[in-house]
Amino acid sequence: EAGVVQSPRYKIIEKKQPVAFWCNPISGHNTLYWYRQNLGQGPELLIRYENEEAVDDSQLPKDRFSAERLKGVDSTLKIQPAELGDSAVYLCASSLTQGQQYFGPGTRLTVT
Amino acid sequence: GESVGLHLPTLSVQEGDNSIINCAYSNSASDYFIWYKQESGKGPQFIIDIRSNMDKRQGQRVTVLLNKTVKHLSLQIAATQPGDSAVYFCAENYSGNTPLVFGKGTRLSVIA
């Protein structure tokens, strides 16, 4: 069974540019999470989806970050415009409702 | 605010020895705890979990101990192998439907 798929794996952009990350969860998992992981830190939740509904986006910086999961399957996280402080690894995870979370490999973003 | 943290940022052990990784949590309402292993360039991987109605849970070569009196969690790895080298995170949540809160991680290095 395929795990959580994320792309791209690496992205380097200049500040003020837009960037988007894509995630395809494990088939059948209705819950999808986006986390940000800074160097040497644990992941921090940005947004959680139950099917296509964002049920927890309290930690998402809404002035520049947006996310969507239109058909309740794959999801896109966007940053526009990116800032230097956005450099981090962006992790996607999925689970059955309140079940064990399975993480993807992440997208390492570098903003220069 | 309340958060999960770790006592030691790094731990070096000889191959074949047992490893003990510690974690302190401050939220007495936490009722679910998880240990994750994260290798370089990969997302966190579930190792073992424990609920607050238990003191100990064993898996294959791993044991998690929970001391609710002092709000302490530990992960014991028996006969540590080079493949165990990674960063280990504890995570907690409560009320069954709240975000996982991760600690900062402990880097385990296994010396051959």
Tab-separated table of N, CA and C in Angstrom, chain B residues 14-79:
chain	number	residue	atom	x	y	z
B	14	GLN	N	26.087	2.629	22.881
B	14	GLN	CA	26.809	1.573	22.200
B	14	GLN	C	25.816	0.575	21.596
B	15	GLU	N	26.168	0.093	20.432
B	15	GLU	CA	25.338	-0.924	19.795
B	15	GLU	C	25.165	-2.106	20.746
B	16	GLY	N	23.953	-2.549	20.888
B	16	GLY	CA	23.655	-3.670	21.759
B	16	GLY	C	23.192	-3.265	23.148
B	17	ASP	N	23.496	-2.021	23.543
B	17	ASP	CA	23.022	-1.539	24.833
B	17	ASP	C	21.556	-1.139	24.738
B	18	ASN	N	20.958	-0.942	25.899
B	18	ASN	CA	19.585	-0.436	25.930
B	18	ASN	C	19.601	1.084	25.950
B	19	SER	N	18.607	1.689	25.302
B	19	SER	CA	18.476	3.151	25.266
B	19	SER	C	17.229	3.554	26.024
B	20	ILE	N	17.331	4.688	26.690
B	20	ILE	CA	16.159	5.258	27.356
B	20	ILE	C	16.049	6.719	26.972
B	21	ILE	N	14.942	7.063	26.369
B	21	ILE	CA	14.680	8.440	25.957
B	21	ILE	C	13.520	8.960	26.791
B	22	ASN	N	13.703	10.130	27.364
B	22	ASN	CA	12.726	10.665	28.298
B	22	ASN	C	11.945	11.838	27.727
B	23	CYS	N	10.787	12.039	28.309
B	23	CYS	CA	9.905	13.117	27.865
B	23	CYS	C	9.093	13.586	29.068
B	24	ALA	N	8.996	14.897	29.228
B	24	ALA	CA	8.153	15.460	30.277
B	24	ALA	C	6.982	16.179	29.627
B	25	TYR	N	5.824	16.029	30.177
B	25	TYR	CA	4.679	16.767	29.665
B	25	TYR	C	4.065	17.566	30.798
B	26	SER	N	3.426	18.644	30.463
B	26	SER	CA	2.912	19.532	31.505
B	26	SER	C	1.398	19.558	31.582
B	27	ASN	N	0.727	19.022	30.569
B	27	ASN	CA	-0.726	19.070	30.570
B	27	ASN	C	-1.283	17.822	31.247
B	28	SER	N	-1.763	17.984	32.436
B	28	SER	CA	-2.267	16.837	33.197
B	28	SER	C	-3.531	16.240	32.568
B	29	ALA	N	-4.147	16.966	31.653
B	29	ALA	CA	-5.344	16.450	30.987
B	29	ALA	C	-5.008	15.535	29.810
B	30	SER	N	-3.745	15.480	29.431
B	30	SER	CA	-3.341	14.620	28.310
B	30	SER	C	-3.685	13.170	28.609
B	31	ASP	N	-4.269	12.504	27.620
B	31	ASP	CA	-4.668	11.117	27.858
B	31	ASP	C	-4.170	10.158	26.788
B	32	TYR	N	-3.369	10.670	25.878
B	32	TYR	CA	-2.865	9.807	24.809
B	32	TYR	C	-1.472	10.284	24.449
B	33	PHE	N	-0.528	9.354	24.383
B	33	PHE	CA	0.863	9.692	24.140
B	33	PHE	C	1.433	8.769	23.067
B	34	ILE	N	2.284	9.361	22.241
B	34	ILE	CA	2.854	8.611	21.123
B	34	ILE	C	4.341	8.898	21.034
B	35	TRP	N	5.093	7.903	20.657
B	35	TRP	CA	6.504	8.091	20.311
B	35	TRP	C	6.652	7.914	18.802
B	36	TYR	N	7.393	8.880	18.207
B	36	TYR	CA	7.697	8.827	16.787
B	36	TYR	C	9.204	8.779	16.593
B	37	LYS	N	9.604	8.135	15.506
B	37	LYS	CA	11.002	8.091	15.084
B	37	LYS	C	11.101	8.828	13.754
B	38	GLN	N	12.064	9.732	13.650
B	38	GLN	CA	12.230	10.459	12.395
B	38	GLN	C	13.667	10.347	11.922
B	39	GLU	N	13.834	9.681	10.799
B	39	GLU	CA	15.146	9.577	10.165
B	39	GLU	C	15.339	10.760	9.232
B	40	SER	N	16.582	11.040	8.924
B	40	SER	CA	16.916	12.194	8.104
B	40	SER	C	16.203	12.133	6.753
B	41	GLY	N	15.534	13.218	6.407
B	41	GLY	CA	14.864	13.299	5.120
B	41	GLY	C	13.541	12.572	5.037
B	42	LYS	N	13.053	12.096	6.184
B	42	LYS	CA	11.783	11.371	6.201
B	42	LYS	C	10.826	12.002	7.193
B	43	GLY	N	9.561	11.653	7.045
B	43	GLY	CA	8.579	12.105	8.013
B	43	GLY	C	8.612	11.243	9.260
B	44	PRO	N	8.003	11.716	10.336
B	44	PRO	CA	7.944	10.927	11.573
B	44	PRO	C	7.235	9.590	11.342
B	45	GLN	N	7.746	8.555	11.979
B	45	GLN	CA	7.184	7.216	11.861
B	45	GLN	C	6.710	6.758	13.229
B	46	PHE	N	5.482	6.312	13.299
B	46	PHE	CA	4.900	5.828	14.546
B	46	PHE	C	5.704	4.644	15.101
B	47	ILE	N	5.993	4.705	16.413
B	47	ILE	CA	6.683	3.592	17.059
B	47	ILE	C	5.730	2.854	17.984
B	48	ILE	N	5.187	3.585	18.948
B	48	ILE	CA	4.338	2.977	19.956
B	48	ILE	C	3.520	4.072	20.628
B	49	ASP	N	2.367	3.708	21.126
B	49	ASP	CA	1.535	4.675	21.830
B	49	ASP	C	1.059	4.088	23.158
B	50	ILE	N	0.519	4.956	24.001
B	50	ILE	CA	0.001	4.518	25.287
B	50	ILE	C	-1.089	5.481	25.727
B	51	ARG	N	-2.109	4.949	26.328
B	51	ARG	CA	-3.183	5.776	26.857
B	51	ARG	C	-2.996	5.965	28.355
B	52	SER	N	-3.644	6.965	28.880
B	52	SER	CA	-3.380	7.339	30.265
B	52	SER	C	-3.896	6.330	31.285
B	53	ASN	N	-4.677	5.357	30.835
B	53	ASN	CA	-5.151	4.338	31.773
B	53	ASN	C	-4.147	3.178	31.888
B	54	MET	N	-2.987	3.336	31.271
B	54	MET	CA	-1.945	2.318	31.325
B	54	MET	C	-0.661	2.936	31.855
B	55	ASP	N	0.200	2.110	32.453
B	55	ASP	CA	1.506	2.559	32.928
B	55	ASP	C	2.636	2.085	32.023
B	56	LYS	N	2.373	1.029	31.293
B	56	LYS	CA	3.439	0.406	30.509
B	56	LYS	C	2.827	-0.288	29.300
B	57	ARG	N	3.574	-0.200	28.209
B	57	ARG	CA	3.145	-0.923	27.021
B	57	ARG	C	4.391	-1.366	26.271
B	58	GLN	N	4.357	-2.607	25.817
B	58	GLN	CA	5.526	-3.148	25.145
B	58	GLN	C	5.244	-3.444	23.690
B	59	GLY	N	6.267	-3.184	22.873
B	59	GLY	CA	6.215	-3.565	21.472
B	59	GLY	C	7.427	-4.419	21.174
B	60	GLN	N	7.769	-4.472	19.904
B	60	GLN	CA	8.943	-5.236	19.528
B	60	GLN	C	10.195	-4.414	19.845
B	61	ARG	N	10.968	-4.819	20.801
B	61	ARG	CA	12.195	-4.160	21.278
B	61	ARG	C	11.958	-2.802	21.915
B	62	VAL	N	10.739	-2.314	21.947
B	62	VAL	CA	10.458	-1.020	22.563
B	62	VAL	C	9.432	-1.160	23.672
B	63	THR	N	9.609	-0.315	24.678
B	63	THR	CA	8.682	-0.256	25.798
B	63	THR	C	8.440	1.203	26.119
B	64	VAL	N	7.202	1.576	26.325
B	64	VAL	CA	6.878	2.931	26.751
B	64	VAL	C	6.355	2.852	28.178
B	65	LEU	N	6.881	3.742	29.008
B	65	LEU	CA	6.453	3.837	30.400
B	65	LEU	C	5.830	5.208	30.638
B	66	LEU	N	4.727	5.218	31.335
B	66	LEU	CA	4.022	6.455	31.636
B	66	LEU	C	3.888	6.609	33.143
B	67	ASN	N	4.381	7.700	33.661
B	67	ASN	CA	4.242	8.014	35.079
B	67	ASN	C	3.417	9.278	35.192
B	68	LYS	N	2.138	9.098	35.460
B	68	LYS	CA	1.228	10.245	35.488
B	68	LYS	C	1.448	11.110	36.716
B	69	THR	N	2.012	10.532	37.767
B	69	THR	CA	2.237	11.301	38.997
B	69	THR	C	3.199	12.453	38.745
B	70	VAL	N	4.266	12.162	38.011
B	70	VAL	CA	5.263	13.193	37.732
B	70	VAL	C	5.199	13.656	36.280
B	71	LYS	N	4.185	13.220	35.558
B	71	LYS	CA	3.991	13.608	34.159
B	71	LYS	C	5.241	13.347	33.319
B	72	HIS	N	5.627	12.086	33.310
B	72	HIS	CA	6.845	11.690	32.638
B	72	HIS	C	6.579	10.481	31.754
B	73	LEU	N	7.177	10.517	30.599
B	73	LEU	CA	7.033	9.453	29.598
B	73	LEU	C	8.428	9.029	29.174
B	74	SER	N	8.636	7.747	28.996
B	74	SER	CA	9.940	7.303	28.512
B	74	SER	C	9.777	6.211	27.457
B	75	LEU	N	10.774	6.152	26.593
B	75	LEU	CA	10.838	5.120	25.564
B	75	LEU	C	12.102	4.320	25.801
B	76	GLN	N	11.957	3.035	25.959
B	76	GLN	CA	13.098	2.161	26.141
B	76	GLN	C	13.262	1.313	24.890
B	77	ILE	N	14.473	1.313	24.363
B	77	ILE	CA	14.798	0.500	23.194
B	77	ILE	C	15.807	-0.551	23.633
B	78	ALA	N	15.439	-1.790	23.485
B	78	ALA	CA	16.326	-2.884	23.879
B	78	ALA	C	17.288	-3.229	22.751
B	79	ALA	N	18.530	-3.574	23.154
B	79	ALA	CA	19.541	-4.014	22.178
B	79	ALA	C	19.603	-3.048	20.997
